[in-house]
mmCIF file of C-alpha atoms and ligand atoms in Angstrom:
data_model
loop_
_atom_site.group_PDB
_atom_site.id
_atom_site.type_symbol
_atom_site.label_atom_id
_atom_site.label_comp_id
_atom_site.label_asym_id
_atom_site.label_seq_id
_atom_site.Cartn_x
_atom_site.Cartn_y
_atom_site.Cartn_z
ATOM 1 C CA MET N 4 47.398 -207.250 66.281
ATOM 2 C CA LYS N 5 49.377 -205.763 63.278
ATOM 3 C CA THR N 6 46.207 -204.023 61.076
ATOM 4 C CA PHE N 7 42.425 -203.133 62.730
ATOM 5 C CA ILE N 8 39.553 -202.909 59.685
ATOM 6 C CA ASN N 9 37.245 -205.409 61.079
ATOM 7 C CA VAL N 10 35.264 -206.339 64.119
ATOM 8 C CA GLN N 11 37.175 -209.640 64.378
ATOM 9 C CA ASP N 12 40.458 -208.116 64.325
ATOM 10 C CA LEU N 13 40.591 -207.018 68.347
ATOM 11 C CA GLY N 14 39.456 -210.362 69.229
ATOM 12 C CA ASP N 15 37.409 -211.294 72.383
ATOM 13 C CA LEU N 16 35.366 -207.968 72.537
ATOM 14 C CA LYS N 17 33.953 -208.455 76.212
ATOM 15 C CA LYS N 18 37.622 -208.721 76.680
ATOM 16 C CA ALA N 19 38.869 -205.608 74.666
ATOM 17 C CA LEU N 20 36.170 -203.344 75.863
ATOM 18 C CA ALA N 21 37.005 -204.210 79.842
ATOM 19 C CA GLU N 22 40.888 -203.377 77.864
ATOM 20 C CA ALA N 23 38.790 -199.384 76.983
ATOM 21 C CA ALA N 24 37.121 -199.240 80.709
ATOM 22 C CA GLU N 25 40.403 -199.855 82.555
ATOM 23 C CA ILE N 26 41.814 -197.168 79.700
ATOM 24 C CA LYS N 27 38.715 -194.689 80.828
ATOM 25 C CA ALA N 28 39.406 -194.995 84.324
ATOM 26 C CA ASP N 29 43.281 -194.603 84.125
ATOM 27 C CA ARG N 30 44.077 -192.899 80.465
ATOM 28 C CA PHE N 31 47.536 -193.034 80.688
ATOM 29 C CA LYS N 32 48.375 -196.096 82.377
ATOM 30 C CA TYR N 33 50.188 -197.416 79.503
ATOM 31 C CA GLN N 34 52.152 -193.877 79.116
ATOM 32 C CA HIS N 35 55.202 -195.924 79.301
ATOM 33 C CA LEU N 36 54.674 -198.316 76.158
ATOM 34 C CA GLY N 37 55.121 -195.555 73.501
ATOM 35 C CA ARG N 38 58.268 -194.349 74.643
ATOM 36 C CA ASN N 39 60.031 -193.506 71.135
ATOM 37 C CA LYS N 40 57.085 -194.906 68.821
ATOM 38 C CA THR N 41 55.583 -192.460 66.469
ATOM 39 C CA LEU N 42 52.229 -192.601 65.001
ATOM 40 C CA LEU N 43 51.921 -191.367 61.370
ATOM 41 C CA MET N 44 47.999 -190.506 60.458
ATOM 42 C CA ILE N 45 47.791 -189.776 56.549
ATOM 43 C CA PHE N 46 44.623 -188.136 55.589
ATOM 44 C CA PHE N 47 43.377 -188.324 51.788
ATOM 45 C CA ASN N 48 39.881 -186.306 53.510
ATOM 46 C CA ASN N 49 38.566 -183.997 55.801
ATOM 47 C CA SER N 50 38.685 -185.183 59.838
ATOM 48 C CA LEU N 51 37.603 -183.241 62.886
ATOM 49 C CA ARG N 52 37.012 -186.318 65.224
ATOM 50 C CA THR N 53 39.430 -188.492 64.063
ATOM 51 C CA ARG N 54 42.089 -186.434 63.856
ATOM 52 C CA LEU N 55 41.941 -185.036 67.478
ATOM 53 C CA SER N 56 41.081 -188.550 69.251
ATOM 54 C CA THR N 57 43.023 -190.908 67.709
ATOM 55 C CA GLN N 58 46.312 -187.833 68.313
ATOM 56 C CA LYS N 59 45.106 -187.237 72.040
ATOM 57 C CA ALA N 60 45.158 -191.357 72.445
ATOM 58 C CA ALA N 61 48.978 -191.701 70.873
ATOM 59 C CA ILE N 62 50.381 -188.501 73.513
ATOM 60 C CA ASN N 63 48.247 -190.762 76.431
ATOM 61 C CA LEU N 64 50.718 -193.367 75.140
ATOM 62 C CA GLY N 65 53.371 -191.312 74.976
ATOM 63 C CA MET N 66 53.508 -191.720 71.254
ATOM 64 C CA ASN N 67 54.806 -189.118 69.120
ATOM 65 C CA VAL N 68 52.443 -187.844 66.829
ATOM 66 C CA ILE N 69 52.810 -186.838 62.859
ATOM 67 C CA VAL N 70 49.913 -185.351 60.984
ATOM 68 C CA LEU N 71 49.512 -185.502 56.785
ATOM 69 C CA ASP N 72 46.731 -183.994 55.466
ATOM 70 C CA VAL N 73 47.185 -185.377 51.281
ATOM 71 C CA ASN N 74 45.947 -182.763 49.942
ATOM 72 C CA ALA N 75 46.810 -179.837 51.935
ATOM 73 C CA GLY N 76 50.989 -179.537 51.317
ATOM 74 C CA ALA N 77 51.754 -183.091 49.942
ATOM 75 C CA TRP N 78 52.482 -183.931 46.507
ATOM 76 C CA LYS N 79 49.145 -184.802 45.564
ATOM 77 C CA LEU N 80 49.368 -189.384 44.760
ATOM 78 C CA GLU N 81 48.482 -191.551 41.925
ATOM 79 C CA THR N 82 46.260 -194.758 42.799
ATOM 80 C CA GLU N 83 46.215 -197.133 40.767
ATOM 81 C CA ARG N 84 49.012 -198.395 39.157
ATOM 82 C CA GLY N 85 49.904 -199.388 34.752
ATOM 83 C CA VAL N 86 48.952 -195.109 34.193
ATOM 84 C CA ILE N 87 50.778 -192.766 32.044
ATOM 85 C CA MET N 88 51.617 -190.368 35.238
ATOM 86 C CA ASN N 89 51.326 -187.383 32.576
ATOM 87 C CA GLY N 90 48.148 -184.790 34.340
ATOM 88 C CA ASP N 91 47.853 -183.017 37.807
ATOM 89 C CA LYS N 92 49.679 -185.980 39.891
ATOM 90 C CA SER N 93 53.069 -185.535 41.076
ATOM 91 C CA GLU N 94 53.411 -188.645 43.010
ATOM 92 C CA HIS N 95 52.777 -192.513 43.071
ATOM 93 C CA LEU N 96 51.341 -194.120 46.376
ATOM 94 C CA LEU N 97 53.366 -197.008 45.190
ATOM 95 C CA GLU N 98 57.135 -194.481 46.454
ATOM 96 C CA ALA N 99 54.767 -192.241 48.370
ATOM 97 C CA ILE N 100 53.532 -195.705 50.780
ATOM 98 C CA PRO N 101 57.323 -196.771 51.722
ATOM 99 C CA VAL N 102 58.761 -193.446 52.218
ATOM 100 C CA MET N 103 55.960 -192.737 55.241
ATOM 101 C CA GLY N 104 56.351 -196.851 56.054
ATOM 102 C CA SER N 105 60.064 -195.860 56.638
ATOM 103 C CA TYR N 106 59.583 -192.561 59.214
ATOM 104 C CA CYS N 107 57.196 -194.359 61.853
ATOM 105 C CA ASP N 108 56.406 -197.273 63.685
ATOM 106 C CA LEU N 109 52.361 -196.920 62.799
ATOM 107 C CA ILE N 110 50.253 -195.917 60.997
ATOM 108 C CA GLY N 111 46.733 -195.112 60.453
ATOM 109 C CA VAL N 112 44.491 -193.872 57.529
ATOM 110 C CA ARG N 113 41.909 -192.614 56.082
ATOM 111 C CA ALA N 114 41.045 -192.797 53.100
ATOM 112 C CA PHE N 115 37.401 -192.655 52.479
ATOM 113 C CA ALA N 116 34.717 -194.313 49.521
ATOM 114 C CA GLY N 117 35.701 -192.243 45.453
ATOM 115 C CA LEU N 118 32.056 -194.068 46.216
ATOM 116 C CA LYS N 119 32.484 -194.720 41.644
ATOM 117 C CA ASP N 120 33.296 -197.728 41.872
ATOM 118 C CA ARG N 121 31.693 -200.277 43.654
ATOM 119 C CA ASP N 122 34.340 -203.329 42.462
ATOM 120 C CA TYR N 123 37.484 -200.677 42.890
ATOM 121 C CA ASP N 124 35.811 -199.277 47.283
ATOM 122 C CA TYR N 125 35.023 -202.679 47.897
ATOM 123 C CA ALA N 126 38.228 -204.226 47.755
ATOM 124 C CA GLU N 127 39.822 -201.500 50.234
ATOM 125 C CA THR N 128 42.197 -200.816 47.366
ATOM 126 C CA VAL N 129 44.294 -197.972 49.108
ATOM 127 C CA LEU N 130 44.249 -198.887 52.333
ATOM 128 C CA ASN N 131 45.080 -202.681 51.602
ATOM 129 C CA GLN N 132 48.436 -200.869 49.699
ATOM 130 C CA PHE N 133 49.338 -199.918 52.829
ATOM 131 C CA ILE N 134 49.160 -203.005 54.493
ATOM 132 C CA LYS N 135 51.612 -204.333 51.861
ATOM 133 C CA TYR N 136 53.605 -201.067 50.955
ATOM 134 C CA SER N 137 54.693 -199.203 54.601
ATOM 135 C CA GLY N 138 56.240 -202.660 56.922
ATOM 136 C CA LYS N 139 54.218 -201.192 59.205
ATOM 137 C CA PRO N 140 50.859 -201.701 61.271
ATOM 138 C CA VAL N 141 48.025 -200.023 59.967
ATOM 139 C CA PHE N 142 44.525 -198.922 61.517
ATOM 140 C CA ALA N 143 41.486 -197.491 59.654
ATOM 141 C CA MET N 144 40.912 -194.084 59.929
ATOM 142 C CA GLU N 145 37.461 -194.110 57.600
ATOM 143 C CA SER N 146 38.466 -196.492 54.837
ATOM 144 C CA ALA N 147 36.979 -197.290 51.699
ATOM 145 C CA THR N 148 34.031 -199.684 53.413
ATOM 146 C CA VAL N 149 34.897 -199.634 56.850
ATOM 147 C CA HIS N 150 35.637 -197.017 60.403
ATOM 148 C CA PRO N 151 35.969 -199.134 62.836
ATOM 149 C CA LEU N 152 37.324 -196.954 65.658
ATOM 150 C CA GLN N 153 33.469 -194.874 65.447
ATOM 151 C CA ALA N 154 32.505 -198.300 65.887
ATOM 152 C CA PHE N 155 34.316 -199.781 68.968
ATOM 153 C CA ALA N 156 33.256 -195.772 70.342
ATOM 154 C CA ASP N 157 29.854 -196.818 70.086
ATOM 155 C CA LEU N 158 29.573 -200.870 70.923
ATOM 156 C CA ILE N 159 31.361 -198.295 74.339
ATOM 157 C CA THR N 160 28.644 -195.815 74.363
ATOM 158 C CA ILE N 161 25.660 -198.596 74.149
ATOM 159 C CA GLU N 162 27.626 -200.756 77.288
ATOM 160 C CA GLU N 163 28.112 -197.070 79.762
ATOM 161 C CA HIS N 164 24.342 -197.017 78.348
ATOM 162 C CA LYS N 165 22.074 -199.704 78.549
ATOM 163 C CA LYS N 166 19.453 -201.004 80.869
ATOM 164 C CA VAL N 167 18.456 -203.618 79.860
ATOM 165 C CA GLN N 168 20.314 -207.214 79.211
ATOM 166 C CA LYS N 169 20.308 -207.225 75.304
ATOM 167 C CA PRO N 170 18.848 -203.935 74.350
ATOM 168 C CA LYS N 171 17.428 -202.771 70.753
ATOM 169 C CA VAL N 172 19.551 -200.990 68.837
ATOM 170 C CA VAL N 173 18.195 -199.571 65.264
ATOM 171 C CA LEU N 174 20.054 -198.776 62.925
ATOM 172 C CA THR N 175 18.304 -195.629 60.513
ATOM 173 C CA TRP N 176 19.229 -193.936 57.420
ATOM 174 C CA ALA N 177 18.476 -191.168 57.060
ATOM 175 C CA PRO N 178 18.244 -188.466 54.413
ATOM 176 C CA HIS N 179 21.204 -185.400 53.292
ATOM 177 C CA CYS N 180 22.026 -183.449 50.729
ATOM 178 C CA ARG N 181 24.567 -184.961 49.254
ATOM 179 C CA ALA N 182 25.996 -188.620 48.585
ATOM 180 C CA LEU N 183 27.678 -190.123 51.494
ATOM 181 C CA PRO N 184 29.775 -193.555 52.430
ATOM 182 C CA GLN N 185 28.664 -196.106 53.283
ATOM 183 C CA ALA N 186 32.191 -197.108 56.036
ATOM 184 C CA VAL N 187 29.935 -195.677 59.212
ATOM 185 C CA PRO N 188 27.110 -198.490 58.632
ATOM 186 C CA ASN N 189 29.061 -200.310 57.315
ATOM 187 C CA SER N 190 31.415 -200.922 60.547
ATOM 188 C CA PHE N 191 28.459 -200.351 63.285
ATOM 189 C CA ALA N 192 25.984 -202.932 61.613
ATOM 190 C CA GLN N 193 29.162 -205.433 61.454
ATOM 191 C CA TRP N 194 30.758 -204.447 65.096
ATOM 192 C CA MET N 195 26.624 -204.910 66.120
ATOM 193 C CA ASP N 196 26.791 -208.609 64.744
ATOM 194 C CA ALA N 197 29.420 -209.464 66.423
ATOM 195 C CA ALA N 198 27.973 -208.078 70.197
ATOM 196 C CA GLU N 199 26.398 -211.046 71.597
ATOM 197 C CA ASP N 200 23.863 -209.771 73.405
ATOM 198 C CA ILE N 201 22.809 -206.648 70.549
ATOM 199 C CA ASP N 202 18.862 -206.911 68.796
ATOM 200 C CA LEU N 203 20.067 -205.734 65.437
ATOM 201 C CA VAL N 204 17.175 -204.045 63.318
ATOM 202 C CA ILE N 205 18.250 -202.099 60.501
ATOM 203 C CA THR N 206 15.925 -199.985 59.071
ATOM 204 C CA HIS N 207 16.451 -197.703 55.219
ATOM 205 C CA PRO N 208 14.007 -197.133 52.997
ATOM 206 C CA HIS N 209 14.177 -199.805 49.096
ATOM 207 C CA GLY N 210 17.183 -199.601 47.692
ATOM 208 C CA TYR N 211 19.267 -199.150 50.372
ATOM 209 C CA GLU N 212 20.319 -202.592 51.119
ATOM 210 C CA LEU N 213 23.320 -202.931 53.108
ATOM 211 C CA ASP N 214 26.796 -206.023 51.800
ATOM 212 C CA PRO N 215 25.867 -208.454 53.944
ATOM 213 C CA ALA N 216 28.987 -209.231 54.496
ATOM 214 C CA PHE N 217 28.664 -207.182 57.241
ATOM 215 C CA THR N 218 24.623 -206.996 58.305
ATOM 216 C CA GLY N 219 25.218 -210.290 59.309
ATOM 217 C CA ASN N 220 21.336 -211.406 61.302
ATOM 218 C CA ALA N 221 20.413 -207.998 61.481
ATOM 219 C CA ARG N 222 17.230 -207.456 60.813
ATOM 220 C CA ILE N 223 15.902 -205.650 58.427
ATOM 221 C CA GLU N 224 12.601 -203.137 58.204
ATOM 222 C CA TYR N 225 11.516 -200.575 56.033
ATOM 223 C CA ASP N 226 8.813 -199.496 58.193
ATOM 224 C CA GLN N 227 11.455 -196.382 60.082
ATOM 225 C CA ARG N 228 8.274 -196.243 62.548
ATOM 226 C CA LYS N 229 8.009 -200.277 62.969
ATOM 227 C CA ALA N 230 11.237 -199.872 63.514
ATOM 228 C CA PHE N 231 11.614 -197.022 65.863
ATOM 229 C CA GLU N 232 9.132 -199.243 68.379
ATOM 230 C CA GLY N 233 10.514 -200.798 71.424
ATOM 231 C CA ALA N 234 14.408 -199.206 70.990
ATOM 232 C CA ASP N 235 16.075 -199.049 73.678
ATOM 233 C CA PHE N 236 19.477 -197.157 70.529
ATOM 234 C CA ILE N 237 18.418 -195.290 67.824
ATOM 235 C CA TYR N 238 21.872 -194.691 65.581
ATOM 236 C CA ALA N 239 21.268 -192.382 62.635
ATOM 237 C CA LYS N 240 23.013 -191.963 59.918
ATOM 238 C CA ASN N 241 23.337 -191.155 55.965
ATOM 239 C CA TRP N 242 23.819 -193.679 53.347
ATOM 240 C CA SER N 243 24.637 -193.473 49.234
ATOM 241 C CA CYS N 244 23.223 -196.665 47.441
ATOM 242 C CA PRO N 245 25.272 -199.726 48.061
ATOM 243 C CA GLY N 246 25.020 -200.809 44.876
ATOM 244 C CA VAL N 247 24.069 -204.699 45.919
ATOM 245 C CA ALA N 248 21.175 -204.770 44.021
ATOM 246 C CA ASN N 249 21.162 -202.844 41.000
ATOM 247 C CA PRO N 250 25.324 -202.560 40.768
ATOM 248 C CA GLN N 251 25.205 -199.956 38.838
ATOM 249 C CA ASP N 252 23.671 -196.820 41.401
ATOM 250 C CA TYR N 253 26.600 -197.253 43.673
ATOM 251 C CA GLY N 254 27.297 -194.633 45.155
ATOM 252 C CA LYS N 255 23.280 -192.666 44.095
ATOM 253 C CA ILE N 256 21.180 -190.803 46.748
ATOM 254 C CA LEU N 257 18.478 -192.891 45.631
ATOM 255 C CA CYS N 258 16.001 -191.432 48.567
ATOM 256 C CA GLU N 259 15.457 -188.076 49.376
ATOM 257 C CA ASP N 260 12.376 -187.995 51.668
ATOM 258 C CA MET N 261 12.814 -186.440 54.318
ATOM 259 C CA ASP N 262 9.766 -188.548 55.703
ATOM 260 C CA TRP N 263 13.530 -190.379 57.264
ATOM 261 C CA THR N 264 14.163 -187.573 59.362
ATOM 262 C CA VAL N 265 14.572 -188.598 63.071
ATOM 263 C CA ASP N 266 12.291 -186.338 64.829
ATOM 264 C CA SER N 267 10.300 -186.737 69.139
ATOM 265 C CA ALA N 268 7.014 -188.054 67.841
ATOM 266 C CA LYS N 269 9.221 -190.570 66.216
ATOM 267 C CA MET N 270 11.749 -190.461 68.688
ATOM 268 C CA ALA N 271 8.169 -191.379 71.444
ATOM 269 C CA LEU N 272 7.455 -194.605 70.070
ATOM 270 C CA THR N 273 11.622 -195.968 71.348
ATOM 271 C CA ASN N 274 11.994 -197.050 74.852
ATOM 272 C CA HIS N 275 12.952 -194.417 76.313
ATOM 273 C CA GLY N 276 16.107 -195.020 73.548
ATOM 274 C CA LYS N 277 19.042 -192.660 73.909
ATOM 275 C CA PHE N 278 19.944 -191.092 69.797
ATOM 276 C CA MET N 279 23.363 -191.093 67.958
ATOM 277 C CA HIS N 280 24.847 -190.244 65.097
ATOM 278 C CA CYS N 281 28.778 -190.550 64.824
ATOM 279 C CA LEU N 282 29.106 -186.705 63.545
ATOM 280 C CA PRO N 283 29.067 -184.469 61.536
ATOM 281 C CA VAL N 284 25.860 -184.324 61.739
ATOM 282 C CA ARG N 285 23.292 -182.049 59.530
ATOM 283 C CA ARG N 286 20.944 -180.160 62.171
ATOM 284 C CA GLY N 287 17.753 -180.753 59.568
ATOM 285 C CA LEU N 288 18.284 -183.735 57.745
ATOM 286 C CA ILE N 289 19.561 -186.365 59.793
ATOM 287 C CA VAL N 290 18.070 -185.324 62.879
ATOM 288 C CA THR N 291 16.113 -182.160 64.881
ATOM 289 C CA ASP N 292 17.575 -179.890 67.045
ATOM 290 C CA GLU N 293 15.260 -181.307 69.431
ATOM 291 C CA VAL N 294 16.218 -185.029 69.583
ATOM 292 C CA ILE N 295 19.785 -184.412 69.836
ATOM 293 C CA GLU N 296 19.740 -181.406 72.013
ATOM 294 C CA SER N 297 17.749 -183.775 74.383
ATOM 295 C CA GLU N 298 18.485 -185.413 77.507
ATOM 296 C CA ASP N 299 18.721 -188.629 75.355
ATOM 297 C CA SER N 300 20.988 -187.851 72.735
ATOM 298 C CA LEU N 301 24.295 -188.965 73.688
ATOM 299 C CA VAL N 302 26.054 -187.736 70.835
ATOM 300 C CA ILE N 303 28.693 -185.636 72.771
ATOM 301 C CA PRO N 304 29.780 -189.039 75.309
ATOM 302 C CA GLU N 305 30.218 -190.575 71.497
ATOM 303 C CA ALA N 306 32.572 -188.830 70.306
ATOM 304 C CA ALA N 307 34.458 -188.260 73.400
ATOM 305 C CA ASN N 308 34.460 -192.694 73.404
ATOM 306 C CA ARG N 309 36.484 -192.000 70.200
ATOM 307 C CA GLU N 310 40.098 -191.050 72.509
ATOM 308 C CA ILE N 311 39.267 -194.781 73.944
ATOM 309 C CA SER N 312 38.682 -197.047 71.714
ATOM 310 C CA ALA N 313 41.377 -195.165 70.318
ATOM 311 C CA SER N 314 43.843 -196.045 72.596
ATOM 312 C CA VAL N 315 43.145 -199.690 73.390
ATOM 313 C CA VAL N 316 43.882 -199.682 69.433
ATOM 314 C CA LEU N 317 46.936 -198.819 69.588
ATOM 315 C CA LYS N 318 47.899 -200.040 72.857
ATOM 316 C CA ARG N 319 47.497 -203.746 71.145
ATOM 317 C CA MET N 320 49.693 -202.182 68.065
ATOM 318 C CA LEU N 321 51.983 -200.841 70.360
ATOM 319 C CA GLU N 322 52.308 -204.232 72.303
ATOM 320 C CA SER N 323 52.942 -206.331 69.136
ATOM 321 C CA LEU N 324 56.075 -204.358 67.963
HETATM 322 C C1 AN0 L 430 31.733 -188.597 55.936
HETATM 323 C C2 AN0 L 430 30.514 -190.176 56.110
HETATM 324 O O1 AN0 L 430 30.100 -189.774 56.561
HETATM 325 O O2 AN0 L 430 31.233 -191.573 55.564
HETATM 326 C C3 AN0 L 430 32.202 -189.149 57.732
HETATM 327 C C4 AN0 L 430 31.228 -189.335 58.424
HETATM 328 C C5 AN0 L 430 32.822 -189.833 60.143
HETATM 329 N N1 AN0 L 430 30.207 -188.391 56.694
HETATM 330 C C6 AN0 L 430 30.922 -186.655 55.914
HETATM 331 O O3 AN0 L 430 31.325 -186.812 54.472
HETATM 332 C C7 AN0 L 430 29.830 -185.797 56.057
HETATM 333 N N1 CP L 431 33.654 -189.171 63.281
HETATM 334 C C1 CP L 431 34.405 -189.106 62.712
HETATM 335 O O1 CP L 431 35.245 -189.485 62.415
HETATM 336 O O2 CP L 431 34.241 -187.827 62.843
HETATM 337 P P1 CP L 431 35.956 -187.304 62.106
HETATM 338 O O3 CP L 431 35.686 -187.204 60.083
HETATM 339 O O4 CP L 431 34.798 -185.504 62.332
HETATM 340 O O5 CP L 431 36.988 -187.583 62.282
#
């Protein structure tokens, strides 16, 4: 595997899930694979889970790890080609990328959507430059439009906790005070759609329609309470306007209606449903304390499975070196 961006990169999902279970049962089984290999993780944005879980996965595989926080000590990087660099950016990504590539065997990149220019974000301009110019296998650690390590961990978590063969999984928009990217819901929808035995329903206010390239055969239900009825899993997430119908609204907050917060009354409509969120989560906006602290909250095991999804991805990449 030379890139990890979309669900298709992993091939057969059932096989990938079996590999995840195998690694979870014996995390150090493939420790020989990473000997004398170096992972470089590059962060343009903050992280807790991705940083720690991916580093842990690399250590389990016997790798060495270098972490670079671009905004904390590196030169400020220009990402656009053709500009006269007389501002505050000292180095261009076009030099920085091959230099970084020369120090490692695999590269993970976190570079969130800027949420200003839809075309720039949805073209995955920064991630694609890493793929093109680093000369090394590259995986997304949340790029402008996708967060596949999260979606894979979510799928593993659903597989572990499902009580019926084909669970009803509801992706619900929830309110937030800041404009957030669409990467998490995009990937979640893409991965749930690709997993054959999941009934995916997406609920959000009008105007928050995700790009159909990610939602596939998912059903859209604008009435959140109706969507929750009989659900086995509730996956909450805020996202800003994807700009599908109205490109001028891209990245905007269109709704602040607190009636979309996930609370116990809504969870009572489900089929004793489990609550999921990728974290970090703002309590009181996305979800009530009561729901996230309840026995049906999976947020901690879900985050723990990030080590497992990262292990499978790094293993696959090491095998293809
Ligand atoms: C980010 C987002 O919504 O994409 C990261 C989530 C994993 N969240 C925030 O910036 C709060
Ligand atoms: N869920 C997730 O990716 O968390 P971080 O932003 O803390 O890495």
